Tab-separated table of C-alpha atoms in Angstrom:
chain	number	residue	atom	x	y	z
A	199	THR	CA	48.739	-73.271	-20.908
A	200	ASP	CA	49.556	-70.645	-23.550
A	201	ARG	CA	46.382	-68.987	-22.558
A	202	LYS	CA	46.826	-65.427	-20.812
A	203	LYS	CA	45.678	-64.894	-17.633
A	204	LEU	CA	42.439	-63.119	-16.883
A	205	HIS	CA	42.992	-60.214	-13.561
A	206	THR	CA	40.116	-59.995	-12.284
A	207	ALA	CA	39.110	-57.213	-9.038
A	208	PRO	CA	37.223	-57.605	-5.870
A	209	VAL	CA	33.445	-58.544	-6.667
A	210	GLY	CA	33.641	-56.445	-3.732
A	211	GLN	CA	35.367	-53.579	-5.763
A	212	VAL	CA	33.513	-53.691	-8.877
A	213	PHE	CA	29.741	-53.477	-7.864
A	214	ARG	CA	30.759	-50.878	-4.677
A	215	LEU	CA	27.853	-48.302	-4.775
A	216	ARG	CA	28.290	-44.787	-4.091
A	217	PRO	CA	25.692	-43.075	-2.510
A	218	PHE	CA	26.255	-40.229	-5.962
A	219	HIS	CA	25.620	-43.789	-8.480
A	220	VAL	CA	22.523	-44.389	-6.270
A	221	LEU	CA	21.124	-40.735	-5.899
A	222	VAL	CA	20.763	-41.126	-9.638
A	223	ALA	CA	19.454	-44.443	-10.138
A	224	THR	CA	16.670	-43.693	-7.840
A	225	GLY	CA	15.803	-39.990	-8.793
A	226	GLY	CA	16.290	-40.954	-12.321
A	227	GLY	CA	13.905	-43.959	-12.383
A	228	TYR	CA	11.117	-41.670	-10.150
A	229	ALA	CA	10.700	-39.051	-12.459
A	230	GLY	CA	10.740	-41.315	-15.414
A	231	TYR	CA	7.782	-43.096	-13.435
A	232	ARG	CA	5.928	-39.624	-13.045
A	233	LYS	CA	6.767	-38.288	-15.940
A	234	TYR	CA	4.871	-42.271	-17.662
A	235	GLU	CA	1.968	-40.742	-15.174
A	236	ASP	CA	1.572	-37.591	-16.357
A	237	TYR	CA	1.811	-39.069	-19.774
A	238	LYS	CA	-1.300	-40.934	-19.136
A	239	LEU	CA	-3.450	-37.520	-17.197
A	240	GLU	CA	-2.916	-35.461	-20.411
A	241	GLN	CA	-4.159	-38.706	-22.724
A	242	LEU	CA	-7.042	-38.836	-20.698
A	243	GLU	CA	-8.156	-34.889	-20.760
A	244	LYS	CA	-7.104	-35.238	-24.587
A	245	ARG	CA	-10.332	-37.731	-24.577
A	246	GLY	CA	-12.166	-35.741	-22.129
A	247	LEU	CA	-12.793	-38.244	-19.213
A	248	GLU	CA	-12.236	-37.155	-15.626
A	249	VAL	CA	-8.257	-36.634	-14.206
A	250	PRO	CA	-7.950	-38.699	-10.729
A	251	VAL	CA	-6.786	-37.864	-8.061
A	252	LYS	CA	-4.964	-39.660	-6.123
A	253	LEU	CA	-2.751	-37.406	-3.409
A	254	ALA	CA	1.149	-38.643	-2.065
A	255	SER	CA	1.682	-39.997	1.090
A	256	GLU	CA	3.256	-38.126	3.905
A	257	TRP	CA	6.332	-40.252	2.840
A	258	GLU	CA	6.003	-39.799	-0.763
A	259	VAL	CA	6.683	-35.731	-0.392
A	260	ALA	CA	9.131	-35.959	2.199
A	261	LEU	CA	11.716	-38.312	-0.348
A	262	TYR	CA	10.644	-35.292	-3.281
A	263	LYS	CA	11.664	-32.866	-0.997
A	264	SER	CA	14.747	-34.167	0.307
A	265	VAL	CA	16.229	-33.846	-3.849
A	266	PRO	CA	18.451	-30.841	-3.749
A	267	THR	CA	16.376	-29.382	-6.264
A	268	ARG	CA	17.155	-25.448	-4.616
A	269	LEU	CA	21.018	-26.366	-4.773
A	270	LEU	CA	19.842	-27.743	-8.564
A	271	SER	CA	18.006	-24.783	-9.436
A	272	ARG	CA	21.265	-22.584	-8.793
A	273	ALA	CA	23.199	-24.472	-10.575
A	274	TRP	CA	21.236	-24.326	-13.183
A	275	GLY	CA	20.618	-20.537	-12.950
A	276	ARG	CA	24.796	-20.376	-13.427
A	277	LEU	CA	24.706	-22.508	-16.201
A	278	ASN	CA	21.675	-20.456	-18.013
A	279	GLN	CA	24.498	-17.028	-17.822
A	280	VAL	CA	27.135	-18.791	-19.694
A	281	GLU	CA	27.540	-17.376	-23.150
A	282	LEU	CA	27.125	-19.432	-25.482
A	283	PRO	CA	29.899	-19.826	-29.025
A	284	THR	CA	27.439	-17.980	-31.707
A	285	TRP	CA	27.543	-20.892	-33.523
A	286	LEU	CA	26.001	-23.342	-30.711
A	287	ARG	CA	23.195	-20.983	-30.392
A	288	LYS	CA	21.021	-21.996	-33.293
A	289	PRO	CA	20.809	-25.741	-32.531
A	290	VAL	CA	20.661	-24.942	-28.791
A	291	TYR	CA	17.812	-22.474	-28.817
A	292	SER	CA	15.967	-24.663	-31.662
A	293	LEU	CA	16.158	-27.613	-29.632
A	294	TYR	CA	14.397	-25.718	-26.980
A	295	ILE	CA	12.053	-24.432	-29.066
A	296	TRP	CA	11.213	-27.890	-31.554
A	297	THR	CA	10.881	-29.918	-27.844
A	298	PHE	CA	8.392	-27.690	-25.438
A	299	GLY	CA	6.709	-25.699	-29.067
A	300	VAL	CA	8.024	-22.282	-28.412
A	301	ASN	CA	6.305	-19.989	-30.776
A	302	MET	CA	9.354	-17.748	-32.421
A	303	LYS	CA	7.612	-15.812	-34.724
A	304	GLU	CA	6.082	-13.773	-31.693
A	305	ALA	CA	9.144	-13.821	-30.432
A	306	ALA	CA	10.965	-9.267	-30.644
A	307	VAL	CA	13.921	-10.580	-31.618
A	308	GLU	CA	12.950	-13.527	-33.932
A	309	ASP	CA	16.992	-14.290	-34.462
A	310	LEU	CA	18.082	-16.901	-32.626
A	311	HIS	CA	22.111	-15.714	-33.204
A	312	HIS	CA	21.257	-12.390	-30.926
A	313	TYR	CA	20.388	-14.008	-27.983
A	314	ARG	CA	23.991	-14.913	-25.949
A	315	ASN	CA	22.574	-17.466	-23.186
A	316	LEU	CA	19.637	-19.436	-21.718
A	317	SER	CA	18.414	-16.940	-19.639
A	318	GLU	CA	17.963	-14.197	-22.055
A	319	PHE	CA	16.475	-16.656	-25.129
A	320	PHE	CA	14.078	-17.194	-22.228
A	321	ARG	CA	13.199	-14.310	-20.742
A	322	ARG	CA	13.202	-12.799	-24.302
A	323	LYS	CA	10.062	-9.700	-24.844
A	324	LEU	CA	6.623	-10.029	-27.413
A	325	LYS	CA	5.782	-7.768	-30.651
A	326	PRO	CA	3.580	-5.623	-28.746
A	327	GLN	CA	0.941	-5.686	-30.925
A	328	VAL	CA	0.441	-9.644	-30.761
A	329	ARG	CA	-0.698	-9.659	-26.914
A	330	PRO	CA	-3.711	-6.926	-26.824
A	331	VAL	CA	-4.505	-5.918	-23.747
A	332	CYS	CA	-8.144	-5.933	-23.205
A	333	CYS	CA	-9.546	-2.952	-22.682
A	334	VAL	CA	-13.998	-4.202	-21.804
A	335	HIS	CA	-12.943	-6.627	-18.960
A	336	SER	CA	-11.593	-5.181	-15.799
A	337	VAL	CA	-9.155	-8.213	-14.882
A	338	ILE	CA	-6.875	-10.156	-17.730
A	339	SER	CA	-4.380	-12.718	-17.603
A	340	PRO	CA	-0.874	-11.566	-16.640
A	341	SER	CA	0.510	-14.329	-18.552
A	342	ASP	CA	0.639	-16.895	-20.841
A	343	GLY	CA	-0.025	-20.377	-20.305
A	344	LYS	CA	-3.029	-22.794	-18.641
A	345	ILE	CA	-5.701	-22.057	-16.572
A	346	LEU	CA	-5.380	-24.696	-13.438
A	347	ASN	CA	-8.402	-24.155	-11.713
A	348	PHE	CA	-9.865	-20.708	-10.902
A	349	GLY	CA	-13.549	-19.726	-8.832
A	350	GLN	CA	-14.666	-18.235	-5.052
A	351	VAL	CA	-12.496	-19.165	-2.574
A	352	LYS	CA	-14.662	-21.850	-0.031
A	353	ASN	CA	-14.127	-22.372	3.654
A	354	CYS	CA	-10.638	-21.129	3.736
A	355	GLU	CA	-9.172	-23.682	0.973
A	356	VAL	CA	-8.921	-22.877	-2.677
A	357	GLU	CA	-8.337	-25.783	-5.229
A	358	GLN	CA	-4.760	-25.359	-6.970
A	359	VAL	CA	-7.032	-28.045	-9.120
A	360	LYS	CA	-9.894	-30.090	-9.393
A	361	GLY	CA	-10.063	-32.136	-5.751
A	362	VAL	CA	-6.939	-30.683	-4.529
A	363	THR	CA	-6.975	-27.987	-2.029
A	364	TYR	CA	-4.556	-25.752	0.046
A	365	SER	CA	-4.341	-23.632	3.014
A	366	LEU	CA	-5.350	-19.849	2.264
A	367	GLU	CA	-3.462	-18.812	5.273
A	368	SER	CA	-0.413	-20.850	4.556
A	369	PHE	CA	0.226	-19.738	1.245
A	370	LEU	CA	-0.713	-15.897	2.099
A	371	GLY	CA	0.506	-16.144	5.792
A	372	PRO	CA	-0.548	-14.928	8.791
A	373	ARG	CA	-2.624	-11.266	8.165
A	374	ILE	CA	-0.974	-7.872	7.393
A	375	SER	CA	-1.555	-4.821	9.084
A	376	THR	CA	-4.536	-2.993	8.498
A	377	GLU	CA	-2.346	0.079	7.797
A	378	GLU	CA	-0.298	-1.595	4.863
A	379	VAL	CA	-3.983	-3.614	3.181
A	380	HIS	CA	-7.031	-2.619	3.330
A	381	PHE	CA	-8.440	-5.557	5.264
A	382	SER	CA	-11.930	-5.561	6.965
A	383	GLN	CA	-12.238	-4.378	10.695
A	384	ALA	CA	-13.435	-8.011	11.407
A	385	PRO	CA	-14.403	-9.261	15.177
A	386	PRO	CA	-11.187	-11.412	15.300
A	387	GLY	CA	-13.450	-14.370	15.510
A	388	ASN	CA	-13.975	-14.460	11.856
A	389	SER	CA	-12.112	-16.482	9.658
A	390	PHE	CA	-9.199	-15.453	7.474
A	391	GLN	CA	-11.129	-15.575	4.998
A	392	GLN	CA	-13.552	-12.831	6.336
A	393	GLN	CA	-11.008	-10.549	7.527
A	394	LEU	CA	-9.569	-10.677	3.385
A	395	VAL	CA	-13.517	-8.971	1.956
A	396	THR	CA	-13.211	-5.383	2.450
A	397	LYS	CA	-16.736	-4.694	1.501
A	398	GLU	CA	-20.014	-6.106	2.325
A	399	GLY	CA	-21.006	-8.194	-0.483
A	400	ASN	CA	-18.418	-9.197	-1.848
A	401	GLU	CA	-16.739	-12.704	-1.959
A	402	LEU	CA	-13.320	-14.026	-2.988
A	403	TYR	CA	-12.412	-15.460	-5.688
A	404	HIS	CA	-9.284	-17.105	-7.085
A	405	CYS	CA	-7.689	-18.666	-9.841
A	406	VAL	CA	-4.168	-20.247	-11.212
A	407	ILE	CA	-2.291	-20.261	-14.299
A	408	TYR	CA	-0.023	-22.616	-14.755
A	409	LEU	CA	3.370	-21.694	-17.106
A	410	ALA	CA	5.238	-24.242	-18.865
A	411	PRO	CA	8.751	-24.326	-20.251
A	412	GLY	CA	7.829	-23.282	-23.837
A	413	ASP	CA	5.241	-20.202	-22.739
A	414	TYR	CA	6.438	-16.379	-22.584
A	415	HIS	CA	7.691	-16.245	-18.979
A	416	CYS	CA	7.285	-12.805	-18.199
A	417	PHE	CA	4.157	-11.513	-16.237
A	418	HIS	CA	2.045	-8.068	-16.037
A	419	SER	CA	-0.641	-6.160	-14.018
A	420	PRO	CA	-4.156	-8.438	-13.964
A	421	THR	CA	-5.756	-4.907	-13.836
A	422	ASP	CA	-5.731	-0.960	-11.932
A	423	TRP	CA	-3.889	-2.205	-8.349
A	424	THR	CA	-1.738	-0.604	-5.991
A	425	VAL	CA	1.417	-3.231	-4.325
A	426	SER	CA	1.321	-1.320	-1.110
A	427	HIS	CA	3.302	-5.472	0.512
A	428	ARG	CA	5.324	-8.588	-0.721
A	429	ARG	CA	6.123	-11.002	1.372
A	430	HIS	CA	8.757	-14.169	0.028
A	431	PHE	CA	8.895	-16.998	1.308
A	432	PRO	CA	12.278	-19.176	1.444
A	433	GLY	CA	10.769	-23.238	0.591
A	434	SER	CA	10.838	-25.777	-1.601
A	435	LEU	CA	11.433	-25.849	-5.495
A	436	MET	CA	9.117	-28.423	-6.949
A	437	SER	CA	7.423	-28.639	-9.826
A	438	VAL	CA	4.120	-27.427	-10.417
A	439	ASN	CA	3.277	-28.822	-13.492
A	440	PRO	CA	-0.925	-30.213	-13.270
A	441	GLY	CA	0.779	-34.158	-13.048
A	442	VAL	CA	2.505	-32.714	-9.992
A	443	ALA	CA	-0.216	-30.674	-8.771
A	444	ARG	CA	-3.114	-33.359	-8.686
A	445	TRP	CA	-0.410	-35.298	-6.995
A	446	ILE	CA	0.408	-33.326	-3.874
A	447	LYS	CA	-1.731	-31.449	-1.707
A	448	GLU	CA	-0.696	-27.921	-0.606
A	449	LEU	CA	1.948	-27.590	-3.233
A	450	PHE	CA	1.895	-24.241	-3.529
A	451	CYS	CA	2.618	-23.534	0.485
A	452	HIS	CA	5.563	-25.523	0.115
A	453	ASN	CA	6.914	-24.058	-2.781
A	454	GLU	CA	9.105	-20.599	-2.321
A	455	ARG	CA	6.779	-17.649	-3.477
A	456	VAL	CA	6.391	-14.166	-3.894
A	457	VAL	CA	2.749	-13.099	-2.459
A	458	LEU	CA	2.178	-9.050	-3.482
A	459	THR	CA	-0.689	-8.173	-1.945
A	460	GLY	CA	-2.366	-4.595	-2.482
A	461	ASP	CA	-5.862	-3.540	-3.458
A	462	TRP	CA	-8.685	-2.474	-6.230
A	463	LYS	CA	-11.688	-0.616	-7.258
A	464	HIS	CA	-12.841	-3.740	-5.345
A	465	GLY	CA	-11.066	-4.636	-2.372
A	466	PHE	CA	-8.051	-6.778	-1.894
A	467	PHE	CA	-6.332	-7.911	-4.425
A	468	SER	CA	-3.175	-10.088	-4.583
A	469	LEU	CA	-0.587	-11.554	-6.884
A	470	THR	CA	1.966	-14.315	-6.105
A	471	ALA	CA	4.376	-15.944	-7.975
A	472	VAL	CA	5.074	-19.715	-7.568
A	473	GLY	CA	8.622	-20.867	-7.766
A	474	ALA	CA	8.877	-24.325	-9.368
A	475	THR	CA	12.167	-26.804	-9.783
A	476	ASN	CA	15.306	-24.716	-12.391
A	477	VAL	CA	12.214	-21.902	-11.535
A	478	GLY	CA	14.514	-20.531	-8.311
A	479	SER	CA	14.951	-16.764	-9.645
A	480	ILE	CA	11.522	-14.286	-9.295
A	481	ARG	CA	11.932	-11.414	-10.199
A	482	ILE	CA	9.610	-8.014	-9.877
A	483	TYR	CA	10.876	-5.261	-11.564
A	484	PHE	CA	10.001	-2.316	-9.025
A	485	ASP	CA	11.026	-4.348	-5.923
A	486	GLN	CA	15.377	-4.612	-5.835
A	487	ASP	CA	15.695	-5.817	-2.776
A	488	LEU	CA	13.887	-9.288	-3.380
A	489	HIS	CA	16.772	-11.964	-3.638
A	490	THR	CA	15.460	-15.448	-4.080
A	491	ASN	CA	16.151	-18.773	-3.809
A	492	SER	CA	19.199	-18.132	-1.058
A	493	PRO	CA	20.792	-21.046	-0.035
A	494	SER	CA	20.145	-20.992	2.965
A	495	TYR	CA	16.776	-20.688	4.935
A	496	SER	CA	14.834	-21.046	7.925
A	497	LYS	CA	11.812	-23.840	7.174
A	498	GLY	CA	8.836	-21.926	7.987
A	499	SER	CA	10.286	-18.644	7.659
A	500	TYR	CA	8.888	-15.466	5.988
A	501	ASN	CA	10.418	-12.016	4.749
A	502	ASP	CA	7.973	-8.205	4.778
A	503	PHE	CA	8.697	-5.735	2.860
A	504	SER	CA	6.062	-2.889	2.771
A	505	PHE	CA	5.957	-0.859	-0.251
A	506	ILE	CA	4.009	2.379	1.664
A	507	SER	CA	6.075	5.223	3.200
A	508	ASN	CA	5.448	9.198	4.616
A	509	ASN	CA	5.941	9.377	0.734
A	510	LYS	CA	4.655	6.776	-1.242
A	511	GLU	CA	1.209	5.006	-0.548
A	512	GLY	CA	2.375	2.008	-1.981
A	513	ILE	CA	3.334	0.888	-6.144
A	514	PRO	CA	0.337	1.792	-8.263
A	515	MET	CA	0.561	-0.371	-11.951
A	516	ARG	CA	-1.411	-0.435	-14.912
A	517	LYS	CA	-3.795	-3.320	-16.000
A	518	GLY	CA	-0.510	-4.508	-19.086
A	519	GLU	CA	2.056	-3.563	-16.772
A	520	HIS	CA	5.147	-5.209	-17.056
A	521	LEU	CA	5.117	-6.764	-13.291
A	522	GLY	CA	8.176	-9.589	-13.228
A	523	GLU	CA	9.373	-12.915	-14.542
A	524	PHE	CA	10.646	-15.843	-13.983
A	525	ASN	CA	13.748	-18.072	-15.329
A	526	LEU	CA	11.634	-20.779	-16.565
A	527	GLY	CA	7.789	-21.552	-16.235
A	528	SER	CA	6.378	-21.748	-13.305
A	529	THR	CA	2.889	-20.862	-11.972
A	530	ILE	CA	0.545	-17.031	-11.101
A	531	VAL	CA	-2.375	-17.468	-8.356
A	532	LEU	CA	-4.630	-14.543	-8.143
A	533	ILE	CA	-7.031	-13.565	-5.209
A	534	PHE	CA	-8.899	-11.596	-5.425
A	535	GLU	CA	-12.413	-9.498	-3.866
A	536	ALA	CA	-14.948	-8.463	-6.008
A	537	PRO	CA	-18.829	-8.105	-6.065
A	538	LYS	CA	-20.830	-11.406	-6.258
A	539	ASP	CA	-21.721	-11.325	-10.017
A	540	PHE	CA	-18.097	-11.353	-10.792
A	541	LYS	CA	-17.843	-14.155	-13.131
A	542	PHE	CA	-14.915	-15.512	-15.259
A	543	ASN	CA	-14.665	-16.610	-18.691
A	544	LEU	CA	-12.753	-19.594	-18.674
A	545	LYS	CA	-12.566	-23.185	-18.885
A	546	ALA	CA	-10.477	-25.453	-16.786
A	547	GLY	CA	-7.349	-27.274	-18.743
A	548	GLN	CA	-7.526	-24.183	-22.204
A	549	LYS	CA	-5.055	-22.325	-23.068
A	550	ILE	CA	-4.964	-18.886	-22.206
A	551	ARG	CA	-2.584	-15.834	-23.391
A	552	PHE	CA	-1.389	-12.532	-21.097
A	553	GLY	CA	-4.105	-9.609	-21.886
A	554	GLU	CA	-7.057	-11.821	-22.753
A	555	ALA	CA	-9.815	-11.536	-20.589
A	556	LEU	CA	-10.072	-13.488	-17.425
A	557	GLY	CA	-14.335	-12.221	-15.908
A	558	SER	CA	-15.797	-9.317	-16.010
A	559	LEU	CA	-18.506	-7.869	-13.257
């Protein structure tokens, strides 16, 4: 016939699957499924219904941890440093503002052309008057965000969200020398929680604040205290959004984090910055030796650094003082000692701003 011949490749060659394609397809599909689940949970919260807890199995956690989130986060960090052409800045930042509901009227510099790259935009400063620091209450919110959980620490377990806990000792790590942090001189048989409490009649409290991508990314000192020690845990960089926090037990213990410990007028005090996907960069302004999201690390390892020396007795921090920043949204966990009559002025799930009161005596 006069018809043209159709030359076809072998079926095996056409449908050859490469590992990268499988990873993208399965990872994208799984991410889409998780997003749908998160959407359903948000709808339940809006209607005031209790969100059911459904914990991930060991294989699901292992599968999630196998995704190269640390590598992706480093790549994202490098991308954030790329200077954008002036003409491209406004459309790129405007898309981000629209997606995550950023309020640029609060920014110290509202002109989008001022921010040379995404990193500068994420770390934008605020106008001083938009975040007044509460002078009446003893503990303030160190950042903008959403309150995931708060209350007393019980049985050496801390709730990351209602019904899902993690180990206090796994999160903070082994006990630090009493010369660096004023631990109580409790007998060795006492629990880790009891060893943290330095004064009779005090209790241990916690508060978890989730910073969304659209939130102000800097964090501040939540009270007047002295930082005496830093412990850096390299680890995974899984998402820490509320949906994942309900799904993975001990999520904050799996992820990379920087634990600052010290003391305030009522005893032990700690602030922990928890890393997340695309948030491998955690910066503490007074700690130039801290380097997070390094290419290699040993599982279960941690690095200690003491701020106590012959000439210094720690880093004094004033309430509201700039403390550090994330590259994107993440989580702040406060664990501190206070008298039994300490009361939180919060509701789980509420939005909070830096400078607003967390609780008082």
